[in-house]
Short mmCIF file of C-alpha atoms and ligand atoms in Angstrom, two decimals:
data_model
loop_
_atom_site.label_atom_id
_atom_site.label_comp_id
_atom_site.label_asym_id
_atom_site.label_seq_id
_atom_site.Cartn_x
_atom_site.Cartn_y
_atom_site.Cartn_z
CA UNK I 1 0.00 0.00 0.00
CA UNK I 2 1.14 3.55 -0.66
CA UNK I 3 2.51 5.69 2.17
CA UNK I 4 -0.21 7.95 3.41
CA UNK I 5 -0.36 11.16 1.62
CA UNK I 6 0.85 14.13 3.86
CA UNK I 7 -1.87 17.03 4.12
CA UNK I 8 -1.63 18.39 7.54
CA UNK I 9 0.90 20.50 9.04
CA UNK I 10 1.40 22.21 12.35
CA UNK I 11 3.05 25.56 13.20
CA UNK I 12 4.45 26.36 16.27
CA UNK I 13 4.39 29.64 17.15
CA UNK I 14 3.42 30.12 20.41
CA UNK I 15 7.00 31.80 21.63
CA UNK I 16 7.52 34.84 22.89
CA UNK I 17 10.13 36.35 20.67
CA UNK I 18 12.11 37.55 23.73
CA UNK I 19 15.77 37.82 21.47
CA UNK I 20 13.26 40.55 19.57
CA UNK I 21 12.14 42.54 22.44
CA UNK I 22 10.85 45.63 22.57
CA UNK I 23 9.62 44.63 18.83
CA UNK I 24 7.79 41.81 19.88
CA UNK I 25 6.25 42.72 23.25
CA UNK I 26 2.98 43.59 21.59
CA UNK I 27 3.28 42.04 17.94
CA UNK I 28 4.06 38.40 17.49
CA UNK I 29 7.45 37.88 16.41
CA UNK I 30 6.31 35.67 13.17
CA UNK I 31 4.39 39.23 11.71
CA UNK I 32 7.95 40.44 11.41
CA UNK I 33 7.83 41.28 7.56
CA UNK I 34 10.58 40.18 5.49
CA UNK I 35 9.99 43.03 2.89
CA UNK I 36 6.41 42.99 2.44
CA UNK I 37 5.60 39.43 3.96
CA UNK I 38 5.36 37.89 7.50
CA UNK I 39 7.70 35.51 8.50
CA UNK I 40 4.99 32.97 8.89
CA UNK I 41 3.63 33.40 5.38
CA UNK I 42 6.35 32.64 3.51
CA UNK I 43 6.03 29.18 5.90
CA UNK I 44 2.44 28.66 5.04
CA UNK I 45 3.52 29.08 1.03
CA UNK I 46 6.44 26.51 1.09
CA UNK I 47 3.75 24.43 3.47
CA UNK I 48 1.30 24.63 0.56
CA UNK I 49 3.43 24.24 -2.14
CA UNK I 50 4.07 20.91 -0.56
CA UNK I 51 0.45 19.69 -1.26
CA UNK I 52 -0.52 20.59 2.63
CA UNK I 53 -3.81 21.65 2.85
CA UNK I 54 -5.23 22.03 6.98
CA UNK I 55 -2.61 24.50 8.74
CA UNK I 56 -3.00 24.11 12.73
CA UNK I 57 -1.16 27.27 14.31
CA UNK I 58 -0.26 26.59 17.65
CA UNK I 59 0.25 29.91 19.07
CA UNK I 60 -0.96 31.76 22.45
CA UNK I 61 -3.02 35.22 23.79
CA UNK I 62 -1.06 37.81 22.04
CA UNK I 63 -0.68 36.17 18.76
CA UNK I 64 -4.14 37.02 17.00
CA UNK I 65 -2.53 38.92 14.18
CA UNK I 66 -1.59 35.85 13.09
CA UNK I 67 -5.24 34.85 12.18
CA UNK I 68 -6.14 37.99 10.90
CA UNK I 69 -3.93 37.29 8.40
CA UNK I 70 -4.94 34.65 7.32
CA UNK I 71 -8.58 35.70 7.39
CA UNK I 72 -10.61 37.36 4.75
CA UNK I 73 -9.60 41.04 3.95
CA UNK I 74 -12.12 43.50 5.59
CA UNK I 75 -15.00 45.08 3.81
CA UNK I 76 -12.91 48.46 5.02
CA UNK I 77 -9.68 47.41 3.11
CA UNK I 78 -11.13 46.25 0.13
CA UNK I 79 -13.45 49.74 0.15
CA UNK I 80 -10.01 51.32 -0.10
CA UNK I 81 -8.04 49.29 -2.15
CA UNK I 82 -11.41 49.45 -4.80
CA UNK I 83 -11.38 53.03 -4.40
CA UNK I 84 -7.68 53.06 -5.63
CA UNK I 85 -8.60 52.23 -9.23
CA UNK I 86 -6.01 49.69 -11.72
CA UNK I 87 -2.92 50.45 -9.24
CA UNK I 88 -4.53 49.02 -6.14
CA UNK I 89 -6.38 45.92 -8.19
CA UNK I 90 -4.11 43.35 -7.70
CA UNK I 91 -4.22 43.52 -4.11
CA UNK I 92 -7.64 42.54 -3.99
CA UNK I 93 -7.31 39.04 -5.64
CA UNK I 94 -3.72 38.64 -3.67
CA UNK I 95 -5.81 39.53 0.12
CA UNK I 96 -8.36 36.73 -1.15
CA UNK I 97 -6.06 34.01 -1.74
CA UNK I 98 -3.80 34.48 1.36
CA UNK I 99 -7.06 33.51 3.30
CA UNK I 100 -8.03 30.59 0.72
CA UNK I 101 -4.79 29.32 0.55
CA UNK I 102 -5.12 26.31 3.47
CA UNK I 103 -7.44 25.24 6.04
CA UNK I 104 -6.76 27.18 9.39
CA UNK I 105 -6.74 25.79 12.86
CA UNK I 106 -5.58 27.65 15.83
CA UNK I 107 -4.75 25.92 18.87
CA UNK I 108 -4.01 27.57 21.87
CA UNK I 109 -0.28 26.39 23.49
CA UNK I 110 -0.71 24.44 27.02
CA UNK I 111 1.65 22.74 28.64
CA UNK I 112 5.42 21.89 29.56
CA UNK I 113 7.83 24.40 28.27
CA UNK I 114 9.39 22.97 24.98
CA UNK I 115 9.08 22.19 21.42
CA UNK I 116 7.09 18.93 21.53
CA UNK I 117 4.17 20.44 23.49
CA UNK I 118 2.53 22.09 20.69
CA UNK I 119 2.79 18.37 18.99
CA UNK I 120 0.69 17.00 21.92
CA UNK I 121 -1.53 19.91 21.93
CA UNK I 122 -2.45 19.44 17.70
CA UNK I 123 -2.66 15.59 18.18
CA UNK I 124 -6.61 15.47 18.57
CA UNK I 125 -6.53 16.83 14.92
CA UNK I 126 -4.41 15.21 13.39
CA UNK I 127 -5.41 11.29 14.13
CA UNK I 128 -3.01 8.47 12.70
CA UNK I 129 -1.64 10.78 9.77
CA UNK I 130 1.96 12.02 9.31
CA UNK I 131 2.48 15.38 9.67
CA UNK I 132 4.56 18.42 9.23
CA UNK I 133 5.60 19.95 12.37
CA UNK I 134 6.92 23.47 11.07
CA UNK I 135 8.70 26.58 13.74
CA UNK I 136 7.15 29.49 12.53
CA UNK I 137 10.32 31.64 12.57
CA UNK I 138 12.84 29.14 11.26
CA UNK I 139 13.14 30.38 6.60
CA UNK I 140 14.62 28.17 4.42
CA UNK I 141 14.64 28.78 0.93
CA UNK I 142 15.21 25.97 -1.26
CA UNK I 143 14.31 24.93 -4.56
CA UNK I 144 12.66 22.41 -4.25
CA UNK I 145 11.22 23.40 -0.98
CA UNK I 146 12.52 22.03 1.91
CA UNK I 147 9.25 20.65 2.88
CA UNK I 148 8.77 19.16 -0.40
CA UNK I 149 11.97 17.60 -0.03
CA UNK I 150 10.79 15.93 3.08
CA UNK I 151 7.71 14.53 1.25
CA UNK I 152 9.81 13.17 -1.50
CA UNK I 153 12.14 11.55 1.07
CA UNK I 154 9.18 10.05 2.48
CA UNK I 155 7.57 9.07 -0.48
CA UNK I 156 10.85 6.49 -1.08
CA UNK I 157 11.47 5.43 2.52
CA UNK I 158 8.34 5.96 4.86
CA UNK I 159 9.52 7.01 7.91
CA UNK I 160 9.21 10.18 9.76
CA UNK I 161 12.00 12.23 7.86
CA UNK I 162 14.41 15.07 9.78
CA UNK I 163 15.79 17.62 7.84
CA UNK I 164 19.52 18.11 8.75
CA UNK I 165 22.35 20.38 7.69
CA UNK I 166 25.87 19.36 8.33
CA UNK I 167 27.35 20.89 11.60
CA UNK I 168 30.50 22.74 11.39
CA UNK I 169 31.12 24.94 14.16
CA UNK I 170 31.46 24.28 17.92
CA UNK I 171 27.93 26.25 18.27
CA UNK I 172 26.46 24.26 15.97
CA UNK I 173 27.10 21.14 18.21
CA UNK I 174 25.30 23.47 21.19
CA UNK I 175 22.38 24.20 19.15
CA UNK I 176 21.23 21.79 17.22
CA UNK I 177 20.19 18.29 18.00
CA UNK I 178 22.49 15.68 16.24
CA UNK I 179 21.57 12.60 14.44
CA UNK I 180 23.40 9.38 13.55
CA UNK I 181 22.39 6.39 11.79
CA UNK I 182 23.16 3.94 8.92
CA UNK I 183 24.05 6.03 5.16
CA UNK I 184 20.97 5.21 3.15
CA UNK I 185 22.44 7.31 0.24
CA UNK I 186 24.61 10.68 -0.46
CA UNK I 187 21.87 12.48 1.39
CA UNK I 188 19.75 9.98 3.77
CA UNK I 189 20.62 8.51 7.17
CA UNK I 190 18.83 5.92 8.81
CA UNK I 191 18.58 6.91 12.67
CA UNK I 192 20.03 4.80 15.10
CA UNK I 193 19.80 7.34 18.00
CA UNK I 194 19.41 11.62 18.11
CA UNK I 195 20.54 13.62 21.01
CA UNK I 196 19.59 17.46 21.78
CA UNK I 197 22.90 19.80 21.73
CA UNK I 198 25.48 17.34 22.85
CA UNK I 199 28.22 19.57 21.84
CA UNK I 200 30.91 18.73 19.66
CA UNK I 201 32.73 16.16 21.97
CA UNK I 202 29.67 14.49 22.82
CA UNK I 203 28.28 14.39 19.32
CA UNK I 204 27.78 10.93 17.36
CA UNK I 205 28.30 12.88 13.85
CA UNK I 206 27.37 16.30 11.90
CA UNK I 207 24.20 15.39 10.97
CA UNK I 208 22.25 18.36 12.85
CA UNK I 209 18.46 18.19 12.71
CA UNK I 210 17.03 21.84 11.89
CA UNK I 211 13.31 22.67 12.77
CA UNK I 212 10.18 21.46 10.15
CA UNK I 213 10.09 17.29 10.74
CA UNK I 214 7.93 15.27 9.04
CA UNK I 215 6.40 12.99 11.50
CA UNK I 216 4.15 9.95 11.38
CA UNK I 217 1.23 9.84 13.25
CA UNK I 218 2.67 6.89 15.64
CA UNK I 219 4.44 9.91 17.43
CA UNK I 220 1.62 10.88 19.31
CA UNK I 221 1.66 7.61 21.00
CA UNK I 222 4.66 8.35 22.82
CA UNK I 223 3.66 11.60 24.51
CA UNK I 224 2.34 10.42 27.55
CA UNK I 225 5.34 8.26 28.37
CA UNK I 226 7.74 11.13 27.47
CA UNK I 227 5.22 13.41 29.59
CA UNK I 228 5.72 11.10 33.15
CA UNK I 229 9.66 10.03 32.56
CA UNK I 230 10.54 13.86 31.68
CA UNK I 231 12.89 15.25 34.39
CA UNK I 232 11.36 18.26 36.14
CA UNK I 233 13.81 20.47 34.87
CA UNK I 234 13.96 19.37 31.68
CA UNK I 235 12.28 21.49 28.18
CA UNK I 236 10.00 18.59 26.42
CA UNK I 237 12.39 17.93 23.26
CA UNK I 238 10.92 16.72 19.94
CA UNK I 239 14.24 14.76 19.52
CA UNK I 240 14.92 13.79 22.88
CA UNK I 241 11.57 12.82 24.49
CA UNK I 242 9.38 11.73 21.25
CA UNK I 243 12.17 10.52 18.31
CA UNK I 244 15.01 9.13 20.45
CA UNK I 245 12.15 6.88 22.23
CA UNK I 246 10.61 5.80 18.86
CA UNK I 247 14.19 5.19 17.23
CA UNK I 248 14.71 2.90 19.87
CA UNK I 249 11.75 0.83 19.54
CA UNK I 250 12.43 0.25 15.85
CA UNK I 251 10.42 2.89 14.27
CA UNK I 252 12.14 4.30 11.10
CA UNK I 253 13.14 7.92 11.37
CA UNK I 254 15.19 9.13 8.75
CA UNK I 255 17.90 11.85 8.18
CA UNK I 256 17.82 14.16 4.99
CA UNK I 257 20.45 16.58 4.35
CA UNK I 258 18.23 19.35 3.30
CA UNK I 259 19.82 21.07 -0.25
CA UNK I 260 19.30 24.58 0.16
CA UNK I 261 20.01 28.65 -0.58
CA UNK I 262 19.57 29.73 2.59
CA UNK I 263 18.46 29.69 6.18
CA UNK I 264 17.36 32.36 8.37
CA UNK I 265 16.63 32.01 12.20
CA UNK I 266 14.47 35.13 11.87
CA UNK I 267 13.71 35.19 15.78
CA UNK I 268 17.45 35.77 15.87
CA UNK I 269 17.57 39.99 14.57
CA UNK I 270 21.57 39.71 12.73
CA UNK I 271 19.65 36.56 10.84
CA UNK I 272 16.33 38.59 10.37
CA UNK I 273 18.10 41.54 8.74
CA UNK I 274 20.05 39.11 6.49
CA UNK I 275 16.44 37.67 5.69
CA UNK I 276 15.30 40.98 4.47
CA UNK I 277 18.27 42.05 2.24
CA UNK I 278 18.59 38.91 0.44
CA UNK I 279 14.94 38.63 0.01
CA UNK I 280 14.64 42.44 -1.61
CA UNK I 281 17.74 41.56 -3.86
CA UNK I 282 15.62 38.24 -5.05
CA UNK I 283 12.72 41.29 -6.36
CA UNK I 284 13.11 42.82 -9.67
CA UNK I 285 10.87 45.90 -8.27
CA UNK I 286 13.61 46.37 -5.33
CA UNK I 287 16.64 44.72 -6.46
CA UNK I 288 18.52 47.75 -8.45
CA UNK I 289 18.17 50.60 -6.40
CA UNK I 290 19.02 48.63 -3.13
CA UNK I 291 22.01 47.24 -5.09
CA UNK I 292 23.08 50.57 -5.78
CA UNK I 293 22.43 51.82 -2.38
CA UNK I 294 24.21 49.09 -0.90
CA UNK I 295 26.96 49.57 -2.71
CA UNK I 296 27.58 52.95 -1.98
CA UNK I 297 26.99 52.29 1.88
CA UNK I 298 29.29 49.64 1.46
CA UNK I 299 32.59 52.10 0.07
CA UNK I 300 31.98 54.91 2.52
C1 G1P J 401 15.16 23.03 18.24
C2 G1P J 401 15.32 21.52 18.25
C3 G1P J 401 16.72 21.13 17.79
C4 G1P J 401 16.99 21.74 16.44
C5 G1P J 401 16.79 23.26 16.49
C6 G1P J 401 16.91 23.84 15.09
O1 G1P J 401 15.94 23.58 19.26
O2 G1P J 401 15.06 21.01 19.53
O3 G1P J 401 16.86 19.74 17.74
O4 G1P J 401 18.31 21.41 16.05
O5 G1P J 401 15.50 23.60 17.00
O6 G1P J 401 16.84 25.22 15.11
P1 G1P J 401 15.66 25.04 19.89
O7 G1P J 401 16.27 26.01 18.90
O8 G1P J 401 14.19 25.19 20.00
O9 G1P J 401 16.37 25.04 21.20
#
């Protein structure tokens, strides 16, 4: 039988953006635009592109810009944007299809701090399906899509599929979770174990997992056992408390070194203002003058 197809994803989003404070002490930190676009949408777009069609944001009290968003544009806006004649026209059709584009869901966030509760808190909608389980602030740009190269990689093998990146620097090793397994191909790692930021003596390779897994739905069954054995000072890990568990009782959870352009932590502002400038050099409309601009900053 063919794998499942995968339709569903789930955003987290429910941080508080504290690296972006005072920014983010009333706006949620995934509305930061890169140019003209949240963080989050470009997210939802490389989600959709995928083939996903029901989006569950998993977010908390202060993050209802987010689903104004994604709702229908306001009789007030589209008044105005009407009333602005063939300049303003295309923004009409483009506020439409942001709110047609998926199926939204919000969730509210409750539980243990960490980065598997918003898993456990999305589970009820989800059932026995696999799953993308996005971070709202983590950009990749990639062609194909990095989330369409999880599908594909799941497509072949099966099994839940962790995108990776090779580690190179001694922070790498403290901030990602590493992975090591059997070499399935150039690309692909069977896991035989993952550990959360063992730094670089500790690590079993340079496989290091970034955020946006694609999970199968048997994931859900290890939450409650994760939930009672978790140390009380411990954050609830995706890789430590729900992967490492099913790795080791034989469930296949595979590696993929992720081929990409480039990454952006956008929660992280020296990433976030990288984010912007390469994104307004990708736009014909922007691209010259800010060359030029740059340039000249650049010399003085
Ligand atoms: C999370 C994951 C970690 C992953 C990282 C990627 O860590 O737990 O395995 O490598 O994201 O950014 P966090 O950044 O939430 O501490």
């Amino acid at each position: 039988m063919a794998n499942p197809k995968v339709t569903k994803a789930v955003i987290a989003a429910a941080g508080f953006g504290t690296r972006f404070l005072p920014q983010t002490k009333a706006m949620p930190k995934e509305m930061l635009p890169l140019v003209d676009k949240p963080v989050i949408q470009y997210i939802v777009e490389q989600l959709v592109e995928a083939g996903i069609q029901d989006i569950i944001i998993v977010s908390g009290y202060s993050k209802r810009p987010i689903e104004d968003h994604f709702d229908v544009p306001s009789e007030e806006l589209l008044q105005n944007l009407r009333a602005g004649g063939p300049k303003k026209a295309h923004f009409i059709k483009e506020m439409q299809d942001l709110a047609d584009m998926a199926n939204f869901v919000y969730v509210r966030q409750k539980g243990p701090y960490g980065n598997a509760t918003p898993i456990m808190n999305a589970a009820h909608l989800i059932g026995n399906e696999p799953f993308i389980y996005a971070f709202a602030d983590d950009v990749t740009m990639a062609d194909p899509n990095m989330y369409q190269q999880l599908i594909a990689a799941y497509e072949v093998y099966g099994g839940s599929v962790v995108p990776c990146i090779r580690a190179k620097t001694d922070a790498d090793y403290d901030r990602y979770g590493i992975m090591a397994g059997e070499t399935v191909n150039k690309r692909v790692i069977k896991a035989r174990g993952i550990v959360e930021k063992p730094g670089r003596a500790k690590a079993p390779s340079d496989f290091a997992a970034i955020g946006g897994y694609l999970l199968t739905g048997d994931v859900f069954g290890y939450i409650e056992e994760a939930l009672d054995t978790l140390p009380k000072d411990q954050e609830f890990y995706v890789t430590d408390s729900l992967l490492q568990p099913m790795i080791q009782d034989g469930k296949e959870i595979y590696g993929l070194e992720i081929d990409y352009d480039a990454r952006y932590d956008t929660g992280n502002p020296s990433d976030y203002v990288k984010a912007v400038v390469d994104l307004a050099l990708r736009r014909p409309d922007i691209a010259p003058e800010l060359k030029e601009y740059l340039l000249t900053r650049l010399q003085s």
